Coordinates of C-alpha atoms and ligand atoms in Angstrom, one line a residue:
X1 CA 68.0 12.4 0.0
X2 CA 67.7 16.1 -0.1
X3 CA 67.1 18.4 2.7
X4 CA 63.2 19.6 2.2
X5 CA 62.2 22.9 3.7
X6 CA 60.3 21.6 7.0
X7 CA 56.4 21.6 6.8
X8 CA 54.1 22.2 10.0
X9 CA 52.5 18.8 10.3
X10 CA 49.8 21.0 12.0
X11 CA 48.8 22.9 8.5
X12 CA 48.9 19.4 6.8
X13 CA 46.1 18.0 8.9
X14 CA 44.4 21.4 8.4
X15 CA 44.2 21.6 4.8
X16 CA 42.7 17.6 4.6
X17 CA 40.8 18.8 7.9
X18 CA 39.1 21.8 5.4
X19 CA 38.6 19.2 2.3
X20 CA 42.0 20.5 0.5
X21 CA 44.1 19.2 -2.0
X22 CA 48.0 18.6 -0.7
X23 CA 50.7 19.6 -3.2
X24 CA 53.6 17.1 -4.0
X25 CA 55.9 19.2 -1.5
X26 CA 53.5 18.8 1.5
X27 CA 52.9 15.1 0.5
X28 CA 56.8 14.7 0.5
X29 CA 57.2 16.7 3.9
X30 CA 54.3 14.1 5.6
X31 CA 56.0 10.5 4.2
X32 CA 59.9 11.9 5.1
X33 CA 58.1 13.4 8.5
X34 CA 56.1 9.9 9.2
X35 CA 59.5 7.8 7.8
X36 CA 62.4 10.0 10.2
X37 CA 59.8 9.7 13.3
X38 CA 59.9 13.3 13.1
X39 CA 55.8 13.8 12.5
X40 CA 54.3 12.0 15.8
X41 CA 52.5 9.2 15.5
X42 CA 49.0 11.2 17.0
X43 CA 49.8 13.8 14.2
X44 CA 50.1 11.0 11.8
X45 CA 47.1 9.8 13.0
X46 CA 44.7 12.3 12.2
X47 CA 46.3 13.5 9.0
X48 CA 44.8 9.7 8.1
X49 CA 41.9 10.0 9.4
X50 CA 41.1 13.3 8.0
X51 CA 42.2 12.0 4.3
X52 CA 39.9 9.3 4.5
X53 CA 37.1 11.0 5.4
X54 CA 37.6 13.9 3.0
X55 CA 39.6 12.2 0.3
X56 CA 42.5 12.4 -1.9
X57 CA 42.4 13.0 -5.6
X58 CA 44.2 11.3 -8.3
X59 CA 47.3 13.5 -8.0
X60 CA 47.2 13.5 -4.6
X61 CA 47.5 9.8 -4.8
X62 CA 50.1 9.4 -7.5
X63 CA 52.3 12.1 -5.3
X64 CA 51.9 9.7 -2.1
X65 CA 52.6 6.3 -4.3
X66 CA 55.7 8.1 -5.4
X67 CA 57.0 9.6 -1.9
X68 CA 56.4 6.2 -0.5
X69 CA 58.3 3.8 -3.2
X70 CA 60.7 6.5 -2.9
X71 CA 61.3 6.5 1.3
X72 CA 63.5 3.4 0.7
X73 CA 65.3 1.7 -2.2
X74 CA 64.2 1.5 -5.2
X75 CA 65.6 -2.1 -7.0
X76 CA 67.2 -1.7 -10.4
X77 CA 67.5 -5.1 -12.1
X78 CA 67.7 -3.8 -15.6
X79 CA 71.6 -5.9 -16.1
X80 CA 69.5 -9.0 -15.9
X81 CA 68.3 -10.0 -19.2
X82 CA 64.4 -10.5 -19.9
X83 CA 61.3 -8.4 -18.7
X84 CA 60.9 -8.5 -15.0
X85 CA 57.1 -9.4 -14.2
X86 CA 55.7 -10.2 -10.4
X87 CA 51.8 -11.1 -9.4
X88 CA 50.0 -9.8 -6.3
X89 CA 46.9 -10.4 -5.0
X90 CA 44.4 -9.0 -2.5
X91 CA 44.5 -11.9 -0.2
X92 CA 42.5 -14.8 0.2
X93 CA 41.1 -18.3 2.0
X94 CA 43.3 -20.7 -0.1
X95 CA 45.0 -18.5 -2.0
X96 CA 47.9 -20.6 -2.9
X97 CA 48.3 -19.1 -6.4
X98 CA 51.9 -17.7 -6.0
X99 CA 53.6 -20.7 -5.3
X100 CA 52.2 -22.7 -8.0
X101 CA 52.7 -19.9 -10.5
X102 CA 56.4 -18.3 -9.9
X103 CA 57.8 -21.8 -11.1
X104 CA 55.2 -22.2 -13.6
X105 CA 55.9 -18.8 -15.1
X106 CA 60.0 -18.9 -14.5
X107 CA 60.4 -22.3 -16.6
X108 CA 58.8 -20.3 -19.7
X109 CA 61.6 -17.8 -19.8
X110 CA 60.1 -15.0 -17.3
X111 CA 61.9 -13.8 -14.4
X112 CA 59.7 -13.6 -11.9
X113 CA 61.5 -11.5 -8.5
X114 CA 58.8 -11.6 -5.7
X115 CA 58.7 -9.9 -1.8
X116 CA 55.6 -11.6 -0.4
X117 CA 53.8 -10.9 3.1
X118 CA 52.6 -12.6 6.1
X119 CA 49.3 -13.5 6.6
X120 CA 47.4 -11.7 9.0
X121 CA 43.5 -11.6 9.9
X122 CA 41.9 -14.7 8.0
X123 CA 44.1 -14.9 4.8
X124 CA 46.9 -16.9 4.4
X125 CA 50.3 -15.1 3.3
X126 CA 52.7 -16.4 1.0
X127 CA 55.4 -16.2 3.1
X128 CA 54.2 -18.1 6.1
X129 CA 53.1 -20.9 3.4
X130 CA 57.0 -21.0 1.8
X131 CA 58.3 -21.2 5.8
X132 CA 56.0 -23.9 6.2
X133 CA 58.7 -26.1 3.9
X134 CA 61.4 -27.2 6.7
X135 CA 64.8 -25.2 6.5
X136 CA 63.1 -22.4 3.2
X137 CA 64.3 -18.9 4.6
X138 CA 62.6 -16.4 2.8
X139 CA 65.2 -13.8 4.8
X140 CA 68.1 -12.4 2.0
X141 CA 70.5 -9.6 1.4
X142 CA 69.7 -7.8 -1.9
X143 CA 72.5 -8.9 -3.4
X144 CA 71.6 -12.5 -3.1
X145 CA 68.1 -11.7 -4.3
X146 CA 69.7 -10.5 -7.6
X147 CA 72.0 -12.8 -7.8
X148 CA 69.5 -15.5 -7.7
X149 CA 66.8 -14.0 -9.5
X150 CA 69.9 -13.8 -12.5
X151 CA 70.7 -17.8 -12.0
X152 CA 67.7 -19.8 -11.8
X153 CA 65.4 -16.8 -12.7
X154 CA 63.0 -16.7 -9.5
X155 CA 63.2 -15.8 -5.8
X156 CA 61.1 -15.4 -3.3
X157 CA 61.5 -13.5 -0.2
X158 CA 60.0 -11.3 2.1
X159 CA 59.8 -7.2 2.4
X160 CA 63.2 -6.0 3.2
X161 CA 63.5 -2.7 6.1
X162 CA 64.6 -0.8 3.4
X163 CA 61.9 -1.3 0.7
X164 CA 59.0 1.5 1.1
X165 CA 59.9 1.7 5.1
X166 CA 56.9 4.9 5.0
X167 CA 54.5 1.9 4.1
X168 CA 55.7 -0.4 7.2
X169 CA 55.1 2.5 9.6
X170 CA 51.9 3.9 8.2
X171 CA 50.2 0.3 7.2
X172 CA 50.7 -0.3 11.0
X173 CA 48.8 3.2 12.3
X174 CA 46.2 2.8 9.7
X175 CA 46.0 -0.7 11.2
X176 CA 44.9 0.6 14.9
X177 CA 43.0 3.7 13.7
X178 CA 40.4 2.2 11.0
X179 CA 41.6 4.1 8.1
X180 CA 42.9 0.7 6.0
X181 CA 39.6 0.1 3.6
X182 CA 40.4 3.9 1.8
X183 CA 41.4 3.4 -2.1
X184 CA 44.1 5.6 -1.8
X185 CA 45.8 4.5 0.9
X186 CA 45.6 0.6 0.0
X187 CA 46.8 1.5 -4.0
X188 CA 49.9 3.6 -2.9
X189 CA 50.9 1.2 -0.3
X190 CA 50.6 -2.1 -2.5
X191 CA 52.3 0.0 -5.5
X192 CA 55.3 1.7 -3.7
X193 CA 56.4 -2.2 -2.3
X194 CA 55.6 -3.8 -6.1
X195 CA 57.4 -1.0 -7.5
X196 CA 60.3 -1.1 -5.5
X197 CA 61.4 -4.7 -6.7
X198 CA 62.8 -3.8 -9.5
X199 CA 59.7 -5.5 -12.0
X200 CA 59.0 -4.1 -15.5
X201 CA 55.5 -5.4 -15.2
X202 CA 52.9 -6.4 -13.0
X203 CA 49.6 -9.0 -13.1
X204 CA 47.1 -8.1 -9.9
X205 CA 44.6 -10.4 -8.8
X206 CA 42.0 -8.2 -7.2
X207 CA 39.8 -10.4 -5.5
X208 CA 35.8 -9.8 -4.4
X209 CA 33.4 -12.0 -1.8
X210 CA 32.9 -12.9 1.8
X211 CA 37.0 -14.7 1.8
X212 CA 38.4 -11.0 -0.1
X213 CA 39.3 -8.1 1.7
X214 CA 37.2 -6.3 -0.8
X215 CA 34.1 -8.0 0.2
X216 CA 32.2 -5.9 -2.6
X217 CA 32.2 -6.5 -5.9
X218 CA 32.0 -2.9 -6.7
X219 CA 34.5 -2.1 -4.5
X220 CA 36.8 -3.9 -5.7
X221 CA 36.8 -3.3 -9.6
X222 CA 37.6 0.3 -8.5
X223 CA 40.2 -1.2 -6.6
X224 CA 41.5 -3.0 -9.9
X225 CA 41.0 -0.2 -12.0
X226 CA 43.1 2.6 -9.7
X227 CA 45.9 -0.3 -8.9
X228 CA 46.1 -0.9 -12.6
X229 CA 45.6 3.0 -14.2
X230 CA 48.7 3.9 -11.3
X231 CA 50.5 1.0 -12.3
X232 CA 50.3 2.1 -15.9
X233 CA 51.6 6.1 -14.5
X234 CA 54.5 4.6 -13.5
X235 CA 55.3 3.3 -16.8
X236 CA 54.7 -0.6 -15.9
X237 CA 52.9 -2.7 -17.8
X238 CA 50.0 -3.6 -15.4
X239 CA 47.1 -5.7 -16.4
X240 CA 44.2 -7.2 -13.3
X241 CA 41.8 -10.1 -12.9
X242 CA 39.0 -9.3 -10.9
X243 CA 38.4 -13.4 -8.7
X244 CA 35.3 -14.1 -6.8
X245 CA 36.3 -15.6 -3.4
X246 CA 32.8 -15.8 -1.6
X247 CA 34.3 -19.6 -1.1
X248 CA 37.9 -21.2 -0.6
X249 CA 40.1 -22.0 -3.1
X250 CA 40.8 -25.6 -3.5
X251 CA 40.7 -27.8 -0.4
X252 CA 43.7 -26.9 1.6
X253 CA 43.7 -24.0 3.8
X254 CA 46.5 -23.3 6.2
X255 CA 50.2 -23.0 5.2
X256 CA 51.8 -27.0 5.1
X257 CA 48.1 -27.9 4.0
X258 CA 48.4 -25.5 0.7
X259 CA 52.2 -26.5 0.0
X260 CA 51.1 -30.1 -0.3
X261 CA 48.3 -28.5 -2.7
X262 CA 50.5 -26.5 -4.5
X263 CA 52.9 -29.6 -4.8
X264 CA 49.7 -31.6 -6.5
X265 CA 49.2 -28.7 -9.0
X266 CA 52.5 -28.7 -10.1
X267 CA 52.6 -32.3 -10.9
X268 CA 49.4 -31.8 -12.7
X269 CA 46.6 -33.1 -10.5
X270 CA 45.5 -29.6 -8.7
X271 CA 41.9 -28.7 -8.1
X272 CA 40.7 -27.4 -10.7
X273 CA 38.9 -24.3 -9.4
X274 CA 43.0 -23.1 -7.9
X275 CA 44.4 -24.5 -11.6
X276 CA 42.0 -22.0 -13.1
X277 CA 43.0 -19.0 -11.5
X278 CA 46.7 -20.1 -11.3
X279 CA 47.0 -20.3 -15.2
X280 CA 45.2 -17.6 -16.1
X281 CA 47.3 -15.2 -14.2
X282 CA 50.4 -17.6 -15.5
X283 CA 49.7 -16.2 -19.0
X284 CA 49.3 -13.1 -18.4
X285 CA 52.3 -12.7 -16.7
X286 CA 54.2 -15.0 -19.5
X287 CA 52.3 -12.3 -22.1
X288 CA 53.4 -9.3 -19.9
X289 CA 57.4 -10.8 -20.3
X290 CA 56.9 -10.9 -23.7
X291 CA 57.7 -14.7 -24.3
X292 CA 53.7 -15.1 -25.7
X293 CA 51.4 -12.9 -28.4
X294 CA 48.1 -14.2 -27.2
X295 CA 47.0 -15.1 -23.5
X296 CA 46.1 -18.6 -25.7
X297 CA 49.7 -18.9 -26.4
X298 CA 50.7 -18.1 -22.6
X299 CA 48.2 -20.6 -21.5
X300 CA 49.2 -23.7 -23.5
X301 CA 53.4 -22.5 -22.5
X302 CA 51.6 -22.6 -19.3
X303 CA 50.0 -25.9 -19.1
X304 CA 53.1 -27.6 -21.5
X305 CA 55.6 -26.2 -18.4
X306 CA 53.7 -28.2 -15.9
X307 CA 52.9 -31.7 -17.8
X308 CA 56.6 -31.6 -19.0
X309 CA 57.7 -31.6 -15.7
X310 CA 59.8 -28.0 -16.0
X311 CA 58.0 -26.1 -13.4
X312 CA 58.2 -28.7 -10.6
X313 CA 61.7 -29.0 -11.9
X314 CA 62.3 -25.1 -11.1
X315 CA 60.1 -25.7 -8.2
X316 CA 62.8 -27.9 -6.9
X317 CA 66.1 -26.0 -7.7
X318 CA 63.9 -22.5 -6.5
X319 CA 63.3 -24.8 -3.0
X320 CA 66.9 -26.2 -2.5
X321 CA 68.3 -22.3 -3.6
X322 CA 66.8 -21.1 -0.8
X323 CA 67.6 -23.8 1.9
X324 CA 64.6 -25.9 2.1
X325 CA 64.5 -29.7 2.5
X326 CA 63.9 -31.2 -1.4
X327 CA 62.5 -34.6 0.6
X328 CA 59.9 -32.6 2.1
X329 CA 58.9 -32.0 -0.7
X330 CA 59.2 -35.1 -2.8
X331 CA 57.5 -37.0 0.0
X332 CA 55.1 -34.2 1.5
X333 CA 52.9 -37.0 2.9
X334 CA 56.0 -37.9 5.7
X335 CA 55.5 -34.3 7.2
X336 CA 52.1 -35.2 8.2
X337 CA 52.9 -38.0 9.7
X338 CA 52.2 -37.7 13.6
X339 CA 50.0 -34.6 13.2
X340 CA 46.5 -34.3 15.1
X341 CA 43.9 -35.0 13.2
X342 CA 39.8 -34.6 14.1
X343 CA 37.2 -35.0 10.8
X344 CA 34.0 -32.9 10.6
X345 CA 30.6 -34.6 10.0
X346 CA 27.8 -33.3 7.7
X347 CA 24.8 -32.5 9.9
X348 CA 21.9 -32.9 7.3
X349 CA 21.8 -34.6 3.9
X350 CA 21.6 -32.8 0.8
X351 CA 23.8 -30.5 -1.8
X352 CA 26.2 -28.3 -0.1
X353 CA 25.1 -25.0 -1.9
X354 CA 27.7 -22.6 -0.5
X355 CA 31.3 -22.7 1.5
X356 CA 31.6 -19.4 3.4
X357 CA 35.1 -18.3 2.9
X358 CA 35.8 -16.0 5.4
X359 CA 34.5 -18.7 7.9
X360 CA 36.8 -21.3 6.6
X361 CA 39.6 -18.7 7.2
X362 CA 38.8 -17.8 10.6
X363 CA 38.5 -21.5 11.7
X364 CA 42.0 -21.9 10.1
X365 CA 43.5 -19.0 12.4
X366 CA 41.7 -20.2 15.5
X367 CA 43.5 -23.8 15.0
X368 CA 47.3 -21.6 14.8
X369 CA 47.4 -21.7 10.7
X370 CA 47.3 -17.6 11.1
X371 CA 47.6 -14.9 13.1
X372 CA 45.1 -12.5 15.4
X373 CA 48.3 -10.4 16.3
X374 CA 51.3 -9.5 14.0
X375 CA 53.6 -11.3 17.1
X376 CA 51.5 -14.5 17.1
X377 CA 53.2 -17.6 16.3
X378 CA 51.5 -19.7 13.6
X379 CA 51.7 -23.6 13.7
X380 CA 52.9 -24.6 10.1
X381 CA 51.3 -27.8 9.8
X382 CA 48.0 -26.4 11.5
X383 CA 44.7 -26.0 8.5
X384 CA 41.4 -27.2 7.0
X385 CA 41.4 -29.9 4.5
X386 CA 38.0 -29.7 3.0
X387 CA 36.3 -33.0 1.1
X388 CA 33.9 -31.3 -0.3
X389 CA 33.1 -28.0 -2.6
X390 CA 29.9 -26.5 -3.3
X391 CA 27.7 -28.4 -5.4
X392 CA 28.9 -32.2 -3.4
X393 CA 26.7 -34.2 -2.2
X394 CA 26.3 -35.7 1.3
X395 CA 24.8 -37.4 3.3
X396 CA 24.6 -37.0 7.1
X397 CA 27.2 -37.7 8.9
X398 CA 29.5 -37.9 6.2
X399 CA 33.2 -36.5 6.4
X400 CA 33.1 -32.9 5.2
X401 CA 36.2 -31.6 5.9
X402 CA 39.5 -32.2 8.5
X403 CA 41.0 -30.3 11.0
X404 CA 45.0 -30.6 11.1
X405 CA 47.5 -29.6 13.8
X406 CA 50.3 -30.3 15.6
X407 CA 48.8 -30.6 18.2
X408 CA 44.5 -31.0 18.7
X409 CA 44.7 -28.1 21.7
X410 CA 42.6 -25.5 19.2
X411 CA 40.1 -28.2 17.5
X412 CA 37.5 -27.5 19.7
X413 CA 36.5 -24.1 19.0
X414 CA 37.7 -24.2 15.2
X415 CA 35.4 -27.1 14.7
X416 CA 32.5 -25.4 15.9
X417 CA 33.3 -22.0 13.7
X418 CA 34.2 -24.5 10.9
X419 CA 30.7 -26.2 10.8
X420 CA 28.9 -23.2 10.5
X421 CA 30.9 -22.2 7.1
X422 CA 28.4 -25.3 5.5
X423 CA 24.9 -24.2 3.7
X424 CA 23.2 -27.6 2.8
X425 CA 20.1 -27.6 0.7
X426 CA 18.9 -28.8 -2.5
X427 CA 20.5 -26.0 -4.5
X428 CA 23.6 -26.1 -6.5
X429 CA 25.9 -23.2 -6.9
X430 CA 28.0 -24.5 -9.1
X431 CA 29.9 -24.9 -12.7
X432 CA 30.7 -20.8 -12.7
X433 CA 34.3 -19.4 -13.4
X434 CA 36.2 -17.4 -10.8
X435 CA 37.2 -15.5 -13.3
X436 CA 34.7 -12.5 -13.1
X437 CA 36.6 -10.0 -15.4
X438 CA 40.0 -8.6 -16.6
X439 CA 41.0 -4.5 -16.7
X440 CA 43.7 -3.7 -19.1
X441 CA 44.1 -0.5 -21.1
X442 CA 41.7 1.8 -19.1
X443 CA 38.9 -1.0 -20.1
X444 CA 37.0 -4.2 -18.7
X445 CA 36.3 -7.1 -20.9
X446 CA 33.2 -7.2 -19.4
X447 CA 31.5 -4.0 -17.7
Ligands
LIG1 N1 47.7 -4.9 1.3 C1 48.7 -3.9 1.4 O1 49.9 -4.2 1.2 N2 48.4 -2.7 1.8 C2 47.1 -2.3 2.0 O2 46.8 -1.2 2.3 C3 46.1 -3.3 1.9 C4 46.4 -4.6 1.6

């Protein structure tokens, strides 16, 4: 890196202070200042705060998605052969998607390199979910992540110290200092970590509803639109699916609980509600590699990789690869085996017209499936298996959902947070897609 001539921090904060625009050189001086320790944490702090409330323009934020990818290493796989493509999403209740998709999409010819994250408030995170599989380590050197990624043509593994290290450090101050929900911020730090693995292109799935982080609809197409139009800047193909995620997906929730979900979709008997999503995004990342024309073609490679067996059978060789037990998962029923169990009663009869989400998630945390701190410990066979969906009908006292655990310590409080996640009425909210709406091109299919 070279030597930049030093920048008061001080006449940073000043010019966001005032409602300024910061030039690339002062954006460069504030991420190498907030990356070497040199810019104090307080200072850091209020150069945030002052952004958010005044804003950053598109330049701005182009200049602090670039300083960011670039306060770490940035991954060049262009020796291995085919176009690079990896998914993220905005985090959900249920969101499972990853795991079922990365084999999916790898047995149609894609290679599909992917640093997930932890779960943390009331969505799950990929990571936690592949740990949940005894003996999977999701910890590797680079070199092993190529090497894979160039032998069985997926890998999945967690953020490395050196990918976007500015991100790590300022993800955790805007953490403790309320500046997280700002456009911006969440765009250049989602970006610099995507960019940084090395893909050629990238399918988001921006999600919107109580369970999303982007509770607003609104909020998060603009979400969608800036993480796709930067995406695009930085010369990768990016393409997004706006998801609706007012309720859970599926009827697992917790990190064993959505393995054994995941391990049902890939053998072709998924819910249909997580299948949607899943191939959809499948074929537009099989589109984005260029091994379909049409997102029609993508969809039937899709749906032909999973009722020919191929992407359980990458599923397997991606789960032995990276240390796991195969009979875990060949047999996921034996790891439940032993594990706490209490059921949850309906409390009226009628049509269950709506499953909050965010409820569902926070019940799940408060039984050990995720975290309330980033130390906490979460208990991988801990979650929510839900019997019903919106649109069931009951009857009182009927089984509505399960709380697992290793232990029944937590069921107490989760089951009385989980039974208030349950409208029951005589209306039906059903038989609509997630699918709200796709941004590709500086367009929506549907504005
Ligand atoms: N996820 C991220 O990685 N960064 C954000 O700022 C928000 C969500």
């Amino acid at each position: 890196m070279t030597a930049r001539p030093s920048l008061n921090p001080i006449d940073l904060i000043l010019k966001k202070r005032d409602g300024g625009n910061l030039t690339r050189t002062e954006i460069a001086g504030f991420v190498d200042g907030v990356t070497s320790g040199d810019i104090p944490d307080y200072q850091a702090a209020a150069f945030l705060m002052a952004s958010y409330l005044n804003g950053m323009n598109g330049e701005e934020m182009v200049g602090l998605t670039h300083c960011m990818l670039h306060s770490g290493s940035v991954l060049d796989l262009s020796d291995i052969p085919g176009r690079k493509v990896d998914k993220h999403s905005t985090g959900g209740v249920g969101d499972k998607m990853s795991i079922i998709l990365a084999p999916i999409v790898a047995s149609c010819g894609v290679p599909v390199p992917m640093i997930s994250g932890r779960g943390l408030g009331h969505t799950g995170g990929t990571l936690d979910k592949l740990e949940s599989i005894p003996g999977f380590s999701t910890q590797m050197s680079i070199a092993s992540y190529r090497q894979q990624l160039a032998e069985i043509g997926v890998v999945m593994i967690g953020q490395t110290d050196d990918i976007a290290p500015a991100d790590k450090k300022l993800y955790a101050l805007r953490d403790v200092t309320a500046t997280v929900e700002f456009i911006p911020f969440i765009a250049a730090s989602i970006l610099s970590k995507k960019l940084a693995e090395g893909i050629d292109a990238l399918v988001l799935d921006v999600k919107f509803g109580s369970g999303a982080f982007m509770q607003s609809e609104t909020q998060a197409r603009k979400l969608a639109q800036t993480l796709t139009d930067l995406g695009e800047q930085f010369g990768k193909r990016t393409v997004a699916l706006l998801t609706d995620m007012n309720q859970p997906l599926g009827f697992a929730i917790g990190n064993w609980p959505e393995i054994a979900e995941s391990i049902d979709c890939l053998h072709g008997k998924g819910p249909e509600d997580v299948m949607e999503v899943t191939l959809a995004l499948s074929a537009e990342m099989i589109v984005a590699g260029g091994k379909a024309s049409s997102l029609e073609e993508g969809l039937r490679m899709a749906e032909a990789s999973i009722s020919s067996g191929r992407a359980w059978a990458k599923f397997e060789e991606l789960v032995a690869r990276q240390g796991g037990q195969l009979e875990s998962i060949q047999d996921p029923a034996v790891r439940t085996k032993g594990q706490a169990m209490q059921d949850i009663h309906a409390q009226q009869s009628g049509t269950i017209s709506h499953i909050d989400a965010r409820i569902v998630g926070r019940a799940a945390v408060s039984l050990g499936a995720g975290r309330v701190k980033k130390e906490d410990v979460v208990d991988p066979r801990a979650g929510i298996i839900l019997s019903v969906s919106a649109g069931s009908e009951v009857q009182v006292g009927d089984v509505i959902a399960q709380l697992v655990a290793s232990t029944s310590d937590r069921f107490e409080q989760a089951a009385s947070l989980l039974s208030t996640a349950f409208e029951i009425g005589s209306e039906r909210e059903i038989g609509t897609s997630r699918i709200k709406d796709r941004y590709s091109d500086g367009k929506w299919l549907n504005p």
